[in-house]
Short mmCIF file of C-alpha atoms and ligand atoms in Angstrom, two decimals:
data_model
loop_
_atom_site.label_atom_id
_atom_site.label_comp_id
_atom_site.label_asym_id
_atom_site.label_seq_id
_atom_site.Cartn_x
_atom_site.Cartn_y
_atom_site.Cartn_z
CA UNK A 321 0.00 0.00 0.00
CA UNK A 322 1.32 3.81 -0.88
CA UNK A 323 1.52 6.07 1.97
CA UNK A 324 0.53 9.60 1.91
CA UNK A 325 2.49 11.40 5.02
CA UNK A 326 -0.05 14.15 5.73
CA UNK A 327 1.18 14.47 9.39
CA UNK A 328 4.12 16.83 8.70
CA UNK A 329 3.24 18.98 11.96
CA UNK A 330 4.57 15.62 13.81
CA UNK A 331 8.35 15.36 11.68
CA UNK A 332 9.39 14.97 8.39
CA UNK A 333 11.11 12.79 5.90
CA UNK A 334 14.56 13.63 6.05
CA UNK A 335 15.46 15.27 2.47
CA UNK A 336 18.39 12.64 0.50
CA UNK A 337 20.46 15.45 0.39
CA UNK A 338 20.29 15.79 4.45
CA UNK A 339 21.27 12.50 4.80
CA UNK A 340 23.95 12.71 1.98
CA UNK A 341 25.36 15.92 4.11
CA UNK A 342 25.29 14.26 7.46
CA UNK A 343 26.81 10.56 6.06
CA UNK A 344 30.87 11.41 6.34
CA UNK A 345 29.87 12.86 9.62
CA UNK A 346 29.13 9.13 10.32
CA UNK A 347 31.83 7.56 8.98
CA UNK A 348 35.03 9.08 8.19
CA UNK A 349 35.00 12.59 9.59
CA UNK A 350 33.88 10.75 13.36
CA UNK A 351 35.99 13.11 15.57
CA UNK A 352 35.18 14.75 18.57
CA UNK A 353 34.33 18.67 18.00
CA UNK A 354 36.26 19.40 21.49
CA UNK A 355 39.45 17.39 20.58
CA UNK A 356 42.52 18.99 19.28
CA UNK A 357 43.86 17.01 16.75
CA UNK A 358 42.69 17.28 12.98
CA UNK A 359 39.82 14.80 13.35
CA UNK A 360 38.39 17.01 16.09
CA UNK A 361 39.18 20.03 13.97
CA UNK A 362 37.53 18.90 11.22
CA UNK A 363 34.39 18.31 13.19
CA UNK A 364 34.79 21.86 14.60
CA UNK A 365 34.63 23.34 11.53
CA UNK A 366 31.21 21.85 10.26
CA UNK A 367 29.92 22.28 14.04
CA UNK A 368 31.05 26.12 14.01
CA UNK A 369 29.90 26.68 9.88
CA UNK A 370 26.31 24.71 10.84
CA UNK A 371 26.04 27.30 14.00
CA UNK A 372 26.99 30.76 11.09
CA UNK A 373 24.30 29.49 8.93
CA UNK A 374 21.71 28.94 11.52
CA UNK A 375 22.65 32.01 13.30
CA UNK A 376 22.49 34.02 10.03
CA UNK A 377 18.54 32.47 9.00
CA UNK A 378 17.61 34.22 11.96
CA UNK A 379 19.22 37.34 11.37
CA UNK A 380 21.51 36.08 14.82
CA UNK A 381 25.51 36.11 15.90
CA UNK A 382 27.00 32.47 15.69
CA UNK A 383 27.75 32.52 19.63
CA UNK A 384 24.42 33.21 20.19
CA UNK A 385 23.18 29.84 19.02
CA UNK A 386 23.39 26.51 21.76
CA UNK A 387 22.96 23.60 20.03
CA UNK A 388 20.46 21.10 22.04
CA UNK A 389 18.48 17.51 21.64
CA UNK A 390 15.43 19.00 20.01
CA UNK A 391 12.73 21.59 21.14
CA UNK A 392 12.07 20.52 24.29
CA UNK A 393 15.17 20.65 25.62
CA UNK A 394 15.52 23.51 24.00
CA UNK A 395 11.78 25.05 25.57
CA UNK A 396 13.15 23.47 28.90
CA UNK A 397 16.27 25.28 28.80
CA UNK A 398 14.95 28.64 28.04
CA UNK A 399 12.32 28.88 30.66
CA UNK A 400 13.85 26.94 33.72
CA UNK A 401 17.59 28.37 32.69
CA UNK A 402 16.25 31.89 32.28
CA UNK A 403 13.54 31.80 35.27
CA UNK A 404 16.57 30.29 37.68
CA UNK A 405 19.40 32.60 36.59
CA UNK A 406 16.82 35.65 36.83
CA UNK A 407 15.03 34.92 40.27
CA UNK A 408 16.33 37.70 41.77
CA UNK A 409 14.59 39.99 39.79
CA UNK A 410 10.90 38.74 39.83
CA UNK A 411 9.27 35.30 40.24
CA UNK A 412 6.17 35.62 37.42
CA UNK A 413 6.00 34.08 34.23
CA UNK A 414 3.60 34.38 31.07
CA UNK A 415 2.77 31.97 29.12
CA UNK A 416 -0.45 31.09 26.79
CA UNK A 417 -2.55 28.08 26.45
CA UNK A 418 -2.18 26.82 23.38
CA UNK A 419 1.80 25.60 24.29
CA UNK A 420 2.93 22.36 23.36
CA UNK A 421 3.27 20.31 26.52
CA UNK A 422 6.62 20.81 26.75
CA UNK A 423 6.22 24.43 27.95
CA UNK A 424 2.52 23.81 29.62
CA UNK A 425 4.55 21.49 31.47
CA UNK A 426 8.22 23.35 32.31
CA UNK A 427 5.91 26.08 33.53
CA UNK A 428 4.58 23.86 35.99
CA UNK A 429 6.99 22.41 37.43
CA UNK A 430 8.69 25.89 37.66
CA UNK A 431 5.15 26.74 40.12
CA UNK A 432 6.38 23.99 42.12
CA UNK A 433 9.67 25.61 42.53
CA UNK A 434 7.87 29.09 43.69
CA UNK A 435 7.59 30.55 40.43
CA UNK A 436 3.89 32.10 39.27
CA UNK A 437 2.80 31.01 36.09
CA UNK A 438 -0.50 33.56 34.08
CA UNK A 439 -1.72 31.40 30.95
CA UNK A 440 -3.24 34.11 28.48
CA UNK A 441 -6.02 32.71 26.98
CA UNK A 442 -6.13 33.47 22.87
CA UNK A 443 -9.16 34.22 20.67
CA UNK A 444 -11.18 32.15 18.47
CA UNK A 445 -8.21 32.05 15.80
CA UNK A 446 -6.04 31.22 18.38
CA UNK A 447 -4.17 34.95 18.69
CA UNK A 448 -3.04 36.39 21.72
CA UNK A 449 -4.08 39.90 22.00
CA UNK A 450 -1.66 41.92 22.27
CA UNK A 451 -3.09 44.75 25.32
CA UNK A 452 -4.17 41.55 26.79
CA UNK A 453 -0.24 40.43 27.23
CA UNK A 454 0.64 44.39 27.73
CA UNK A 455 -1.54 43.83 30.84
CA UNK A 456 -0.55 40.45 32.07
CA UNK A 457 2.60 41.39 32.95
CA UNK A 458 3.49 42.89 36.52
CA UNK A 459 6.24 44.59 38.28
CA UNK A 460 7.70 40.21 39.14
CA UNK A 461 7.36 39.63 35.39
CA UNK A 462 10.53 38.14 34.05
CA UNK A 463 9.95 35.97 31.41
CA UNK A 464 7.17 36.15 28.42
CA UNK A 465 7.15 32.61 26.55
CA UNK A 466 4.75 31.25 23.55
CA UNK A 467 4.55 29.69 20.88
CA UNK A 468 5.06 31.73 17.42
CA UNK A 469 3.54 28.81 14.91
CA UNK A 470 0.91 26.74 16.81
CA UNK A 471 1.11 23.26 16.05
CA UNK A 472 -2.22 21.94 16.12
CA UNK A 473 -4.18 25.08 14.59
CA UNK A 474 -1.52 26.72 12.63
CA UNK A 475 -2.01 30.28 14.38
CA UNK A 476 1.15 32.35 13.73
CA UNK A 477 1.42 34.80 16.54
CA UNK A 478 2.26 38.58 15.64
CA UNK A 479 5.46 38.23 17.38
CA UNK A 480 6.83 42.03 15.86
CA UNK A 481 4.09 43.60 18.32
CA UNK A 482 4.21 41.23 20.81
CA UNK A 483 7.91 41.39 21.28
CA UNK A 484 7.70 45.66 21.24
CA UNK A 485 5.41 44.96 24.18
CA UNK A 486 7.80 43.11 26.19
CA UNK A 487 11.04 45.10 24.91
CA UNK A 488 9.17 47.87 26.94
CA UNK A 489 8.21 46.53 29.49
CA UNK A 490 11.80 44.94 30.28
CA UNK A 491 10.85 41.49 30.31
CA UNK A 492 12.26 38.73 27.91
CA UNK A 493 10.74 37.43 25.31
CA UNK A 494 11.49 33.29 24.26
CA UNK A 495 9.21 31.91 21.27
CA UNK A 496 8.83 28.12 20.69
CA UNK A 497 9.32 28.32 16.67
CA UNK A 498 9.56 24.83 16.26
CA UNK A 499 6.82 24.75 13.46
CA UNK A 500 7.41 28.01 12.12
CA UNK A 501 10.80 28.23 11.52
CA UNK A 502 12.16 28.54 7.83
CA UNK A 503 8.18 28.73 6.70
CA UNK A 504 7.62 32.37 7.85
CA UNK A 505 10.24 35.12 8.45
CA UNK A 506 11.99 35.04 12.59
CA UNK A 507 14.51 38.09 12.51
CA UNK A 508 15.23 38.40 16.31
CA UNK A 509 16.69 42.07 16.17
CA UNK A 510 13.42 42.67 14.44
CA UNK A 511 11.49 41.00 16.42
CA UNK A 512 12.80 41.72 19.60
CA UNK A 513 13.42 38.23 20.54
CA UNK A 514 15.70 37.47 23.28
CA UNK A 515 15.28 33.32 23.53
CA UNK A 516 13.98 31.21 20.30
CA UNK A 517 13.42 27.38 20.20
CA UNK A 518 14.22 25.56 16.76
CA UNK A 519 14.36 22.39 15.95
CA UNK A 520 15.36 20.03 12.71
CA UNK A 521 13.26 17.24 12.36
CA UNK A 522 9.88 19.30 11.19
CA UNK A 523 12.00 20.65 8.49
CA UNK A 524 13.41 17.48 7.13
CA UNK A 525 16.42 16.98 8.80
CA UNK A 526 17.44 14.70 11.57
CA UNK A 527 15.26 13.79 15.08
CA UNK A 528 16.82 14.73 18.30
CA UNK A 529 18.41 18.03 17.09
CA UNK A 530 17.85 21.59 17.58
CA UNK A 531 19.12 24.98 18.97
CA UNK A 532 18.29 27.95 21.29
CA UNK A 533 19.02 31.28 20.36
CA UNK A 534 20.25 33.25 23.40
CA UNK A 535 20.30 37.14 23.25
CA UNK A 536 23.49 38.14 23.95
CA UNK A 537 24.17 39.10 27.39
CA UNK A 538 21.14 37.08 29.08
CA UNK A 539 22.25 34.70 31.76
CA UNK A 540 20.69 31.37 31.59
CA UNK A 541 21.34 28.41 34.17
CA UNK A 542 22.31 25.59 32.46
CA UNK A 543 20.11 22.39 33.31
CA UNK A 544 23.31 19.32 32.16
CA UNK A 545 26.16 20.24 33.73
CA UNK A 546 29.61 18.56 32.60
CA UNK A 547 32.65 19.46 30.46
CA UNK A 548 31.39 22.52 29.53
CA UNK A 549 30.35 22.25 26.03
CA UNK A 550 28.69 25.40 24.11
CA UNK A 551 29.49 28.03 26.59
CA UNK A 552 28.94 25.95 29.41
CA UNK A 553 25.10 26.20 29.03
CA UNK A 554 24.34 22.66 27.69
CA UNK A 555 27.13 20.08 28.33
CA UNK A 556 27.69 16.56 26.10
CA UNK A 557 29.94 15.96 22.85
CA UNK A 558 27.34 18.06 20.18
CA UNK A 559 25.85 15.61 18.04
CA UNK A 560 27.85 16.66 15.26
CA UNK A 561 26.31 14.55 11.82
CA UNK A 562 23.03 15.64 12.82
CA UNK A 563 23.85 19.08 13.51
CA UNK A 564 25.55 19.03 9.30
CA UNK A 565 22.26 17.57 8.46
CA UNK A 566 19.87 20.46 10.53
CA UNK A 567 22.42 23.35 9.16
CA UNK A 568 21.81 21.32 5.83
CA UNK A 569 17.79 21.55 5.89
CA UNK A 570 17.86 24.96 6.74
CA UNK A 571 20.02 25.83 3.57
CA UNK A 572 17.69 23.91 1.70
CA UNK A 573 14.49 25.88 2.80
CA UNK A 574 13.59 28.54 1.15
CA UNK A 575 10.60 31.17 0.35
CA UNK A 576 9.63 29.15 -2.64
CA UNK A 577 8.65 26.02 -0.54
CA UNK A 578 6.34 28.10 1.64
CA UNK A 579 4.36 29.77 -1.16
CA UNK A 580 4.22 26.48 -2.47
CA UNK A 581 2.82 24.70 0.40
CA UNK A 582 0.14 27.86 1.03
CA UNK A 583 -1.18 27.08 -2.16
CA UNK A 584 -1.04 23.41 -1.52
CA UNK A 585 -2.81 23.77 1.88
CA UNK A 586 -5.38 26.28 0.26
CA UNK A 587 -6.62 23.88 -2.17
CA UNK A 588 -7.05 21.27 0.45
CA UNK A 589 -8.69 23.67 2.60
CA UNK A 590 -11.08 24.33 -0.03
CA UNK A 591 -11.84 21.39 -1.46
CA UNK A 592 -12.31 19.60 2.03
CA UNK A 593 -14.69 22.72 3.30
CA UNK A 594 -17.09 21.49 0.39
CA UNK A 595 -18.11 18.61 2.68
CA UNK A 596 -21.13 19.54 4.89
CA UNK A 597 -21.22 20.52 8.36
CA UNK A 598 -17.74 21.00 8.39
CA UNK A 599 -15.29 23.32 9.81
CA UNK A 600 -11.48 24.93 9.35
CA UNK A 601 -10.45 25.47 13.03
CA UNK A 602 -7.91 27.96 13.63
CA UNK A 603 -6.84 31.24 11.36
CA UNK A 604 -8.73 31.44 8.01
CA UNK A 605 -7.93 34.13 5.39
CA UNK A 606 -4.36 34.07 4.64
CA UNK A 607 -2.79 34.36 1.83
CA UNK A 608 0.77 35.23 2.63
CA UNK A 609 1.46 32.66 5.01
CA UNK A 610 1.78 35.00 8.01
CA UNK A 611 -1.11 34.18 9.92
CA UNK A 612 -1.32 30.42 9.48
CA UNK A 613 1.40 28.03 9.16
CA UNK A 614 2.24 27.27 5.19
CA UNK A 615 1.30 23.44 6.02
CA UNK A 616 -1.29 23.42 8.31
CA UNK A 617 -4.92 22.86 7.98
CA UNK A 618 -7.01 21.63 10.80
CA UNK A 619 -10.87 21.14 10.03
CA UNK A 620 -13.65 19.88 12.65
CA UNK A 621 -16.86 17.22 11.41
CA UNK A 622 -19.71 17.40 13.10
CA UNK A 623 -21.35 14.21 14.30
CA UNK A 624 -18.30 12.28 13.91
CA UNK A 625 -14.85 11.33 15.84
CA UNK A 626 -11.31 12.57 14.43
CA UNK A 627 -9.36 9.80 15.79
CA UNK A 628 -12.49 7.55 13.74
CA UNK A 629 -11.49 9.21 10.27
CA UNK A 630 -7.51 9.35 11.54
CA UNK A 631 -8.12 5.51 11.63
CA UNK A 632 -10.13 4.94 8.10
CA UNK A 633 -7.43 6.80 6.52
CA UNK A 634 -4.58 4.99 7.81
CA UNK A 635 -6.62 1.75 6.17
CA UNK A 636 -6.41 3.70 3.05
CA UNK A 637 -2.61 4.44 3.83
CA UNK A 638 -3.27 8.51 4.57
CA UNK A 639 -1.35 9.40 8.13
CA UNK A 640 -3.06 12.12 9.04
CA UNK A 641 -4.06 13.21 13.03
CA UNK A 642 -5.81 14.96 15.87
CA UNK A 643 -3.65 16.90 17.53
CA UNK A 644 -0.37 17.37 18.84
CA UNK A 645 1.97 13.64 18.35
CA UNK A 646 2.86 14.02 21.60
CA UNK A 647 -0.84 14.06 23.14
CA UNK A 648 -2.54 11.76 20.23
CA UNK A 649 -2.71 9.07 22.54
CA UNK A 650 -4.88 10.91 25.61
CA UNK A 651 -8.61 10.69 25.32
CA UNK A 652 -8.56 14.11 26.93
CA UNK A 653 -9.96 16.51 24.39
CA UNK A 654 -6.88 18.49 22.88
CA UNK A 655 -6.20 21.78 25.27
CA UNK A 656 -5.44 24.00 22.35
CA UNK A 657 -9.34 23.46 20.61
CA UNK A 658 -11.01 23.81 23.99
CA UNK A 659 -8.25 27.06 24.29
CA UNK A 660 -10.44 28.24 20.92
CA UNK A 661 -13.47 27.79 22.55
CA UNK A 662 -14.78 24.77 20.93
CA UNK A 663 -16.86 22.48 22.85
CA UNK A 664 -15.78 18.82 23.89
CA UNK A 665 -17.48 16.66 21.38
CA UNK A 666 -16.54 19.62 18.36
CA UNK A 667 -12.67 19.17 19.71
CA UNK A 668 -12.62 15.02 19.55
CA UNK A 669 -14.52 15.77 15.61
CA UNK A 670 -11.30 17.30 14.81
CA UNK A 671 -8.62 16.63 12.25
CA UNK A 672 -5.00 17.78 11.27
CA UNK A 673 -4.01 17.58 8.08
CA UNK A 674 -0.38 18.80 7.58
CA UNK A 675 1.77 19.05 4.27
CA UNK A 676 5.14 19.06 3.33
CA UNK A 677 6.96 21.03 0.04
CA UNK A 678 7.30 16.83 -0.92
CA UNK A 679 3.29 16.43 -0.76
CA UNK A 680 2.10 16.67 -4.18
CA UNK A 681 -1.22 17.66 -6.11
CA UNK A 682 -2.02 14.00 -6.75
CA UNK A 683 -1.50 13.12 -3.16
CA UNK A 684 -4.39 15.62 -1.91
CA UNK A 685 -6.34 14.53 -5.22
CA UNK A 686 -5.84 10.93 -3.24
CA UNK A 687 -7.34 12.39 0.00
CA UNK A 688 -10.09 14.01 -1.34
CA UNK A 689 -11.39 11.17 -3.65
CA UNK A 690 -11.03 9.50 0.39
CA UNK A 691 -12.30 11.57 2.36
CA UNK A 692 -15.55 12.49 1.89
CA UNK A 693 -16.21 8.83 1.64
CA UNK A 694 -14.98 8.28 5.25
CA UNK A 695 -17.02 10.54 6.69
CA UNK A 696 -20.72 9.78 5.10
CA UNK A 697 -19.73 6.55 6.40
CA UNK A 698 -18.86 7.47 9.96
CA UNK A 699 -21.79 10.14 10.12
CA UNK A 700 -24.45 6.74 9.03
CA UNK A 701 -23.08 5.00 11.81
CA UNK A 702 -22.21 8.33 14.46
CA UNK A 703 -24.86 8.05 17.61
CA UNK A 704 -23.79 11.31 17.80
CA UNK A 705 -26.31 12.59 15.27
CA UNK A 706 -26.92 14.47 13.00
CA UNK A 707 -27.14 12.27 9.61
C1 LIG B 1532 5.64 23.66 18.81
C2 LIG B 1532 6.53 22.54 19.24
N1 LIG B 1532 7.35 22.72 20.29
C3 LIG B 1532 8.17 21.75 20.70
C4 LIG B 1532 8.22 20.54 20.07
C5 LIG B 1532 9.13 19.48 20.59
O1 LIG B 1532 10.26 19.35 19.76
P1 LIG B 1532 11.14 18.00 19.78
O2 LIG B 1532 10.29 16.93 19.20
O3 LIG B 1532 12.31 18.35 18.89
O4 LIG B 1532 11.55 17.77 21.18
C6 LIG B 1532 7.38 20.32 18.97
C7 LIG B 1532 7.36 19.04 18.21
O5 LIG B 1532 7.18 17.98 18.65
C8 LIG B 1532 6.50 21.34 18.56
O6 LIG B 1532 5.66 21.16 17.54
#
């Protein structure tokens, strides 16, 4: 059976040429980035060039970049690092709730340490508004954190206002850009961005890579401590073929891909809205890619359960699914459609559909010959009525 990967919100395929970049990394060119002999030179130089040209996509200095596991450690070390090394100066921390749960869930454990923790609830799109934020934060505020490119409804925040807010107001600013990054434009000295969380594997590169960009000049505490690695804040030999490959997805990215996968998304958007009683959840209405992510749609069916289609499809070889990968095993309606205000049974009818530049037309031709199928089928059988 074909499959058709329309869970690209989850990871990616790695690109050949990734893997082609990062194979010599493997084999031959094995040294350690810290030793100083040639074969750890060697390794220094593609760790240091991979840092430049991540540093430079986000308009960033090359010792400003930390090299990390992925974006949660990445999340993790932003918020506990920069709420322990900046204690002294306040104790509150904003946040939204739409996070993935590896904020939702450093933030919490951070209120067990004595930390206060304000959630800002978004709007029906999922944006956070931004005299809403402007008024969340207090004279203890140290720390503003959220997510730029949500990744169950797509909602990219207005981080240029947002940031101005908290430039102001003297607190710092960390986005989790781990869906948005290289599909919409993160310039952190335009921005105002002091922390941002990347990460490679939604962008075709390798898992259990990423980075955190770290304003110069902001302490952070580091959370491994050992031989000291990348300026002491996050210790362990760097993982140097997958750091080539990440450095080797970003260089592949480019502006083309995104328009390409907003009209891609747009079409599937349309064509699934045709079937009735259903829904897009999250951002509608753009056409530039700067309010919803480039590969993201999300759509809600009444009288019928997502994980229901997620499961017909799968039989038809489309991955598609309901939420976050991390949650899509909870029965627990997902927190970022009850954040939008939809109701528990309109949440569980929900589905994510998310593209890559590698889906093609034929692909979502697939899908739609599927899926309108799927759900007269699971409406004539829903006791949740309706049909
Ligand atoms: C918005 C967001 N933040 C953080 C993560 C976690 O990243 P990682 O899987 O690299 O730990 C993900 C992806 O799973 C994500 O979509």
């Amino acid at each position: 059976m074909r499959t058709i990967y329309l869970d690209n919100g989850a990871t990616t395929k790695i690109d050949p040429k990734v893997l082609e970049a990062m194979q010599p990394y493997m084999t031959e060119k094995y040294g350690n980035a810290s030793s100083t002999h040639h074969k750890g030179q060697e390794a220094k130089i593609a760790l240091e060039d991979a840092r430049s040209l991540i540093a430079k996509s986000i308009n960033a200095k090359p010792e400003e970049i930390i090299f990390t596991s992925g974006g949660t450690e990445s999340n993790n070390l932003a918020i506990k690092g920069l709420a322990f090394a900046n204690s002294r100066k306040g104790k509150h921390i904003i946040t939204t709730n739409i996070e993935h749960d590896c904020v939702l869930n450093a933030c919490k454990w951070l209120e067990t340490q004595g930390f206060k923790v304000t959630n800002i609830n978004v709007d029906k799109e999922g944006f956070i508004d931004p005299a809403k934020l402007e008024k969340a934060i207090t004279k203890d505020t140290i720390l503003v954190s959220m997510i730029h490119g949500n990744n169950e409804i797509g909602t990219i925040q207005d981080i240029k206002s947002l940031g101005e807010i908290c430039r102001r107001k003297g607190v710092f600013f960390h986005i989790d850009a781990c869906q948005s990054y290289t599909k919409t434009e993160i310039d952190v000295r335009k921005h105002n961005l002091d922390l941002v969380t990347i990460n490679s594997h939604k962008i075709h590169g390798p898992k259990g890579v990423g980075a955190l960009y770290i304003r110069k000049g902001i302490n952070i505490t580091p959370l491994a401590h050992g031989g000291g690695h990348e300026q002491n804040l996050r210790s362990g030999t760097e993982n140097v073929p997958s750091i080539v490959g990440f450095a080797k997805a970003v260089r592949i990215a480019d502006k083309g891909h995104a328009r390409q996968m907003v009209k891609m998304r747009d079409y599937l958007i349309e064509k699934v809205l045709k079937i009735p009683e259903t829904y897009l959840n999250g951002p509608s209405g753009d056409k530039n890619g700067d309010r919803r992510l480039c590969n993201n749609a999300n759509f809600r069916f009444s009288y019928v359960e997502g994980e229901a289609i997620g499961g017909y499809l799968d039989a038809k070889g489309i991955c598609s699914s309901t939420g976050s990968a991390c949650s899509s095993r909870s029965l627990e309606p997902s927190h970022v459609l009850m954040a939008i205000g939809l109701k528990p049974e309109e949440a569980h009818g929900s589905l994510r559909l998310t593209i890559s530049r590698f889906t093609t037309k034929e692909e979502v031709d697939y899908v739609l010959s599927v899926l309108p199928g799927v759900i007269k089928k699971l409406r004539a059988i829903s006791s949740l009525g309706g049909f």
